[in-house]
CSV table of C-alpha atoms in Angstrom, one decimal:
chain,number,residue,atom,x,y,z
Y,15,MET,CA,137.8,133.1,76.1
Y,16,SER,CA,135.0,130.9,77.4
Y,17,GLU,CA,133.8,127.9,75.4
Y,18,VAL,CA,130.5,129.6,74.6
Y,19,ALA,CA,132.3,132.7,73.4
Y,20,LYS,CA,134.6,130.7,71.2
Y,21,ILE,CA,131.6,128.8,69.7
Y,22,SER,CA,130.0,132.2,69.0
Y,23,LYS,CA,133.2,133.6,67.4
Y,24,THR,CA,133.5,130.5,65.2
Y,25,GLN,CA,129.9,130.8,64.1
Y,26,GLU,CA,130.4,134.4,63.1
Y,27,LEU,CA,133.5,133.5,61.0
Y,28,LEU,CA,131.8,130.5,59.4
Y,29,PHE,CA,128.7,132.5,58.5
Y,30,SER,CA,130.8,135.4,57.0
Y,31,HIS,CA,132.8,133.0,54.9
Y,32,LEU,CA,129.9,130.8,53.8
Y,33,ASP,CA,127.8,133.8,52.9
Y,34,ARG,CA,130.5,135.2,50.7
Y,35,VAL,CA,130.9,131.8,49.0
Y,36,ARG,CA,127.1,131.6,48.5
Y,37,LYS,CA,127.0,135.0,46.8
Y,38,SER,CA,130.0,134.1,44.6
Y,39,ILE,CA,128.2,131.0,43.3
Y,40,GLY,CA,125.3,132.8,41.9
Y,41,GLU,CA,122.7,130.8,39.9
Y,42,ILE,CA,123.4,127.2,38.9
Y,43,LYS,CA,121.9,125.9,35.6
Y,44,ILE,CA,120.5,122.4,36.0
Y,45,GLY,CA,118.9,122.1,32.5
Y,46,SER,CA,117.1,124.0,29.8
Y,47,PRO,CA,113.4,124.6,29.1
Y,48,GLU,CA,113.9,122.5,25.9
Y,49,GLN,CA,115.1,119.6,28.0
Y,50,PHE,CA,112.4,120.1,30.6
Y,51,PRO,CA,109.4,121.5,28.7
Y,52,TYR,CA,107.1,121.2,31.8
Y,53,GLY,CA,109.6,122.7,34.2
Y,54,TRP,CA,110.6,121.3,37.6
Y,55,ARG,CA,107.3,119.6,38.5
Y,56,LYS,CA,108.0,117.1,41.4
Y,57,ALA,CA,111.8,117.7,41.1
Y,58,ALA,CA,111.5,121.1,42.9
Y,59,LYS,CA,112.8,119.6,46.1
Y,60,GLY,CA,116.2,120.2,47.8
Y,61,ARG,CA,117.2,116.5,47.7
Y,62,THR,CA,116.8,116.5,43.9
Y,63,VAL,CA,119.8,118.9,43.3
Y,64,TRP,CA,121.5,118.7,46.7
Y,65,ARG,CA,124.4,116.4,45.8
Y,66,ILE,CA,125.4,118.7,42.9
Y,67,LEU,CA,125.1,121.8,45.1
Y,68,GLU,CA,127.1,120.1,47.9
Y,69,GLU,CA,130.0,119.3,45.6
Y,70,CYS,CA,129.9,122.9,44.3
Y,71,LEU,CA,130.1,124.3,47.8
Y,72,ASN,CA,132.9,122.0,48.8
Y,73,GLN,CA,135.0,122.9,45.7
Y,74,LYS,CA,134.4,126.6,46.1
Y,75,LEU,CA,135.4,126.3,49.8
Y,76,GLU,CA,138.6,124.5,48.9
Y,77,THR,CA,139.6,127.1,46.3
Y,78,SER,CA,139.1,129.8,48.9
Y,79,ASN,CA,141.7,128.4,51.2
Y,80,THR,CA,144.4,130.8,52.5
Y,81,GLY,CA,147.0,130.7,55.2
Y,82,GLU,CA,144.4,132.1,57.6
Y,83,SER,CA,141.4,130.0,56.7
Y,84,ILE,CA,141.6,126.3,55.6
Y,85,PHE,CA,138.6,124.2,54.5
Y,86,THR,CA,139.1,120.4,54.3
Y,87,PRO,CA,136.4,118.0,53.0
Y,88,ALA,CA,135.6,115.0,55.1
Y,89,ASP,CA,137.1,111.7,54.1
Y,90,SER,CA,133.7,109.9,54.5
Y,91,GLU,CA,130.2,110.7,53.2
Y,92,VAL,CA,128.5,109.0,56.1
Y,93,GLY,CA,130.1,110.9,59.0
Y,94,VAL,CA,128.7,113.7,61.1
Y,95,PHE,CA,130.3,116.5,59.2
Y,96,ASP,CA,131.1,117.5,55.5
Y,97,PHE,CA,134.1,119.6,56.0
Y,98,HIS,CA,136.5,121.0,58.7
Y,99,ALA,CA,137.1,124.7,58.9
Y,100,ASN,CA,140.2,126.1,60.6
Y,101,PHE,CA,140.6,129.9,61.1
Y,102,ALA,CA,144.2,129.8,62.2
Y,103,SER,CA,144.6,133.6,62.8
Y,104,GLU,CA,141.5,133.6,65.1
Y,105,ASN,CA,142.4,130.3,66.8
Y,106,CYS,CA,139.0,128.9,65.9
Y,107,GLU,CA,137.9,125.7,64.2
Y,108,GLY,CA,134.8,123.7,63.6
Y,109,PHE,CA,133.3,120.7,61.8
Y,110,VAL,CA,130.5,121.7,59.5
Y,111,ASN,CA,127.5,119.7,58.4
Y,112,ILE,CA,125.9,121.2,55.2
Y,113,LYS,CA,122.1,121.1,54.8
Y,114,SER,CA,119.6,122.5,52.3
Y,115,ALA,CA,116.2,124.0,52.7
Y,116,THR,CA,113.7,124.8,49.9
Y,117,LYS,CA,112.7,128.4,50.0
Y,118,GLY,CA,109.1,129.0,51.2
Y,119,ARG,CA,108.8,125.5,52.8
Y,120,LYS,CA,107.2,125.5,56.2
Y,121,ASN,CA,109.4,124.6,59.1
Y,122,SER,CA,109.4,120.9,60.1
Y,123,LYS,CA,111.5,118.6,62.1
Y,124,ASP,CA,114.5,117.7,59.8
Y,125,ASP,CA,117.1,115.1,60.2
Y,126,LEU,CA,120.5,116.5,61.4
Y,127,SER,CA,122.5,113.3,62.0
Y,128,LYS,CA,122.3,109.9,63.6
Y,129,ALA,CA,122.3,110.4,67.4
Y,130,ILE,CA,124.6,107.5,68.1
Y,131,ARG,CA,127.2,108.7,65.6
Y,132,LEU,CA,127.1,112.2,67.2
Y,133,ILE,CA,127.5,110.6,70.7
Y,134,GLU,CA,130.5,108.6,69.5
Y,135,PHE,CA,132.0,111.7,67.8
Y,136,TYR,CA,131.8,113.7,71.0
Y,137,GLN,CA,133.2,110.9,73.1
Y,138,GLN,CA,136.2,110.8,70.8
Y,139,ASN,CA,136.4,114.6,70.3
Y,140,PRO,CA,135.0,116.2,73.4
Y,141,ASN,CA,136.4,119.7,72.6
Y,142,ALA,CA,135.3,119.7,68.9
Y,143,HIS,CA,132.4,122.0,67.8
Y,144,ILE,CA,129.9,121.0,65.1
Y,145,PHE,CA,127.9,123.5,63.1
Y,146,ILE,CA,124.9,123.1,60.9
Y,147,ALA,CA,125.2,125.3,57.8
Y,148,THR,CA,121.9,125.5,55.9
Y,149,PHE,CA,121.6,126.8,52.3
Y,150,GLU,CA,118.2,127.9,51.1
Y,151,ILE,CA,117.4,126.8,47.6
Y,152,GLU,CA,115.1,128.6,45.2
Y,153,PHE,CA,113.9,126.8,42.1
Y,154,LEU,CA,113.7,129.3,39.1
Y,155,ASP,CA,111.5,128.9,36.1
Y,156,ASP,CA,114.4,128.6,33.6
Y,157,MET,CA,115.7,125.4,35.2
Y,158,LYS,CA,118.2,127.2,37.4
Y,159,ILE,CA,118.6,127.2,41.1
Y,160,ALA,CA,119.6,130.2,43.3
Y,161,LEU,CA,120.9,130.3,46.9
Y,162,PRO,CA,119.1,133.4,48.4
Y,163,SER,CA,120.4,132.9,51.9
Y,164,CYS,CA,122.3,130.7,54.3
Y,165,TYR,CA,122.3,130.1,58.1
Y,166,VAL,CA,124.9,128.7,60.5
Y,167,MET,CA,123.8,127.2,63.9
Y,168,PRO,CA,126.1,125.6,66.4
Y,169,LEU,CA,124.7,122.1,66.8
Y,170,ALA,CA,125.2,122.3,70.6
Y,171,TRP,CA,122.8,125.3,70.6
Y,172,ILE,CA,119.7,123.9,68.9
Y,173,PRO,CA,116.8,124.6,71.2
Y,174,ASP,CA,114.9,121.3,70.5
Y,175,VAL,CA,117.0,118.3,71.2
Y,176,TYR,CA,114.9,115.4,70.0
Y,177,VAL,CA,115.8,111.9,68.8
Y,178,ASN,CA,113.2,110.2,66.6
Y,179,PRO,CA,112.8,106.5,67.7
Y,180,SER,CA,111.1,105.4,64.5
Y,181,ASN,CA,113.5,107.1,62.1
Y,182,ASN,CA,116.8,105.3,62.5
Y,183,GLY,CA,117.5,107.2,65.7
Y,184,ASN,CA,118.1,110.5,64.0
Y,185,LEU,CA,118.6,113.7,65.9
Y,186,GLN,CA,115.9,116.1,64.6
Y,187,SER,CA,115.2,119.8,64.9
Y,188,ALA,CA,112.7,122.3,63.5
Y,189,LYS,CA,114.6,125.3,64.8
Y,190,TYR,CA,118.2,124.7,63.6
Y,191,LYS,CA,118.1,127.7,61.3
Y,192,ASP,CA,117.0,130.3,63.8
Y,193,LEU,CA,120.0,131.6,65.7
Y,194,ASP,CA,117.7,133.9,67.8
Y,195,LEU,CA,116.3,130.8,69.4
Y,196,ALA,CA,119.7,129.3,70.2
Y,197,VAL,CA,120.3,127.8,73.7
Y,198,LYS,CA,124.0,128.7,74.4
Y,199,ARG,CA,125.3,125.4,75.8
Y,200,THR,CA,128.8,124.0,76.2
Y,201,ASN,CA,129.7,120.7,74.5
Y,202,GLN,CA,129.2,118.8,77.7
Y,203,GLU,CA,125.8,120.3,78.3
Y,204,PHE,CA,124.7,119.4,74.8
Y,205,TYR,CA,126.2,115.9,75.1
Y,206,ASP,CA,124.2,115.3,78.3
Y,207,GLU,CA,121.0,116.4,76.6
Y,208,LEU,CA,121.7,114.3,73.6
Y,209,VAL,CA,122.4,111.1,75.6
Y,210,LYS,CA,119.1,111.7,77.5
Y,211,ALA,CA,117.1,112.2,74.3
Y,212,ASN,CA,118.7,109.1,72.8
Y,213,GLU,CA,117.8,107.0,75.8
Y,214,VAL,CA,114.2,108.2,75.7
Y,215,ALA,CA,114.1,107.2,72.0
Y,216,ILE,CA,115.6,103.7,72.7
Y,217,GLN,CA,113.0,103.1,75.4
Y,218,LYS,CA,110.1,104.2,73.2
Y,219,LYS,CA,111.3,101.9,70.4
Y,220,ARG,CA,111.6,99.0,72.8
Y,221,LYS,CA,108.0,99.5,74.0
Y,222,LYS,CA,106.7,99.6,70.4
Y,223,SER,CA,108.5,96.3,69.6
């Protein structure tokens, strides 16, 4: 199996599993109308509830472990992935970075990870595959949140490889949720694109300073 075919197979397995987990979670109650008489107001943003949701997802994934699929949380909260997925029966594995997106929000360039950390990760793990799993959040009127959908994109396949020079050198993308736009690269091809984008960002930052 080619590397691109293996990435595609892992993406399919991850999406299938994560979508089942998403459906099993259902609605999550954050508070009550009595506690929040004016509703969500400015708190209706993904970052407001994301840490709770991330913990919920990680715990549900751990409880779904079987001999054929094992999900292991990352040791660090500042690394380039949140958990490792191993589908032993399919000989596929991947490192997954979980993101959130508020339902109805227009697409914009979002931070995926620090470019230098990704470069270091690929230097140490040239055959490892990273995936961006995005869970859409819907804020309900009764102070509950719902997860209407999720998306899984291989990081190496994002079509717009861009490093922001004025935002701590973060790799950003506006198209990381749309698999139809994916550019099916190998790790090495993506690594080369990432290094180039990071060098451009460094040069831009030097010029400004």
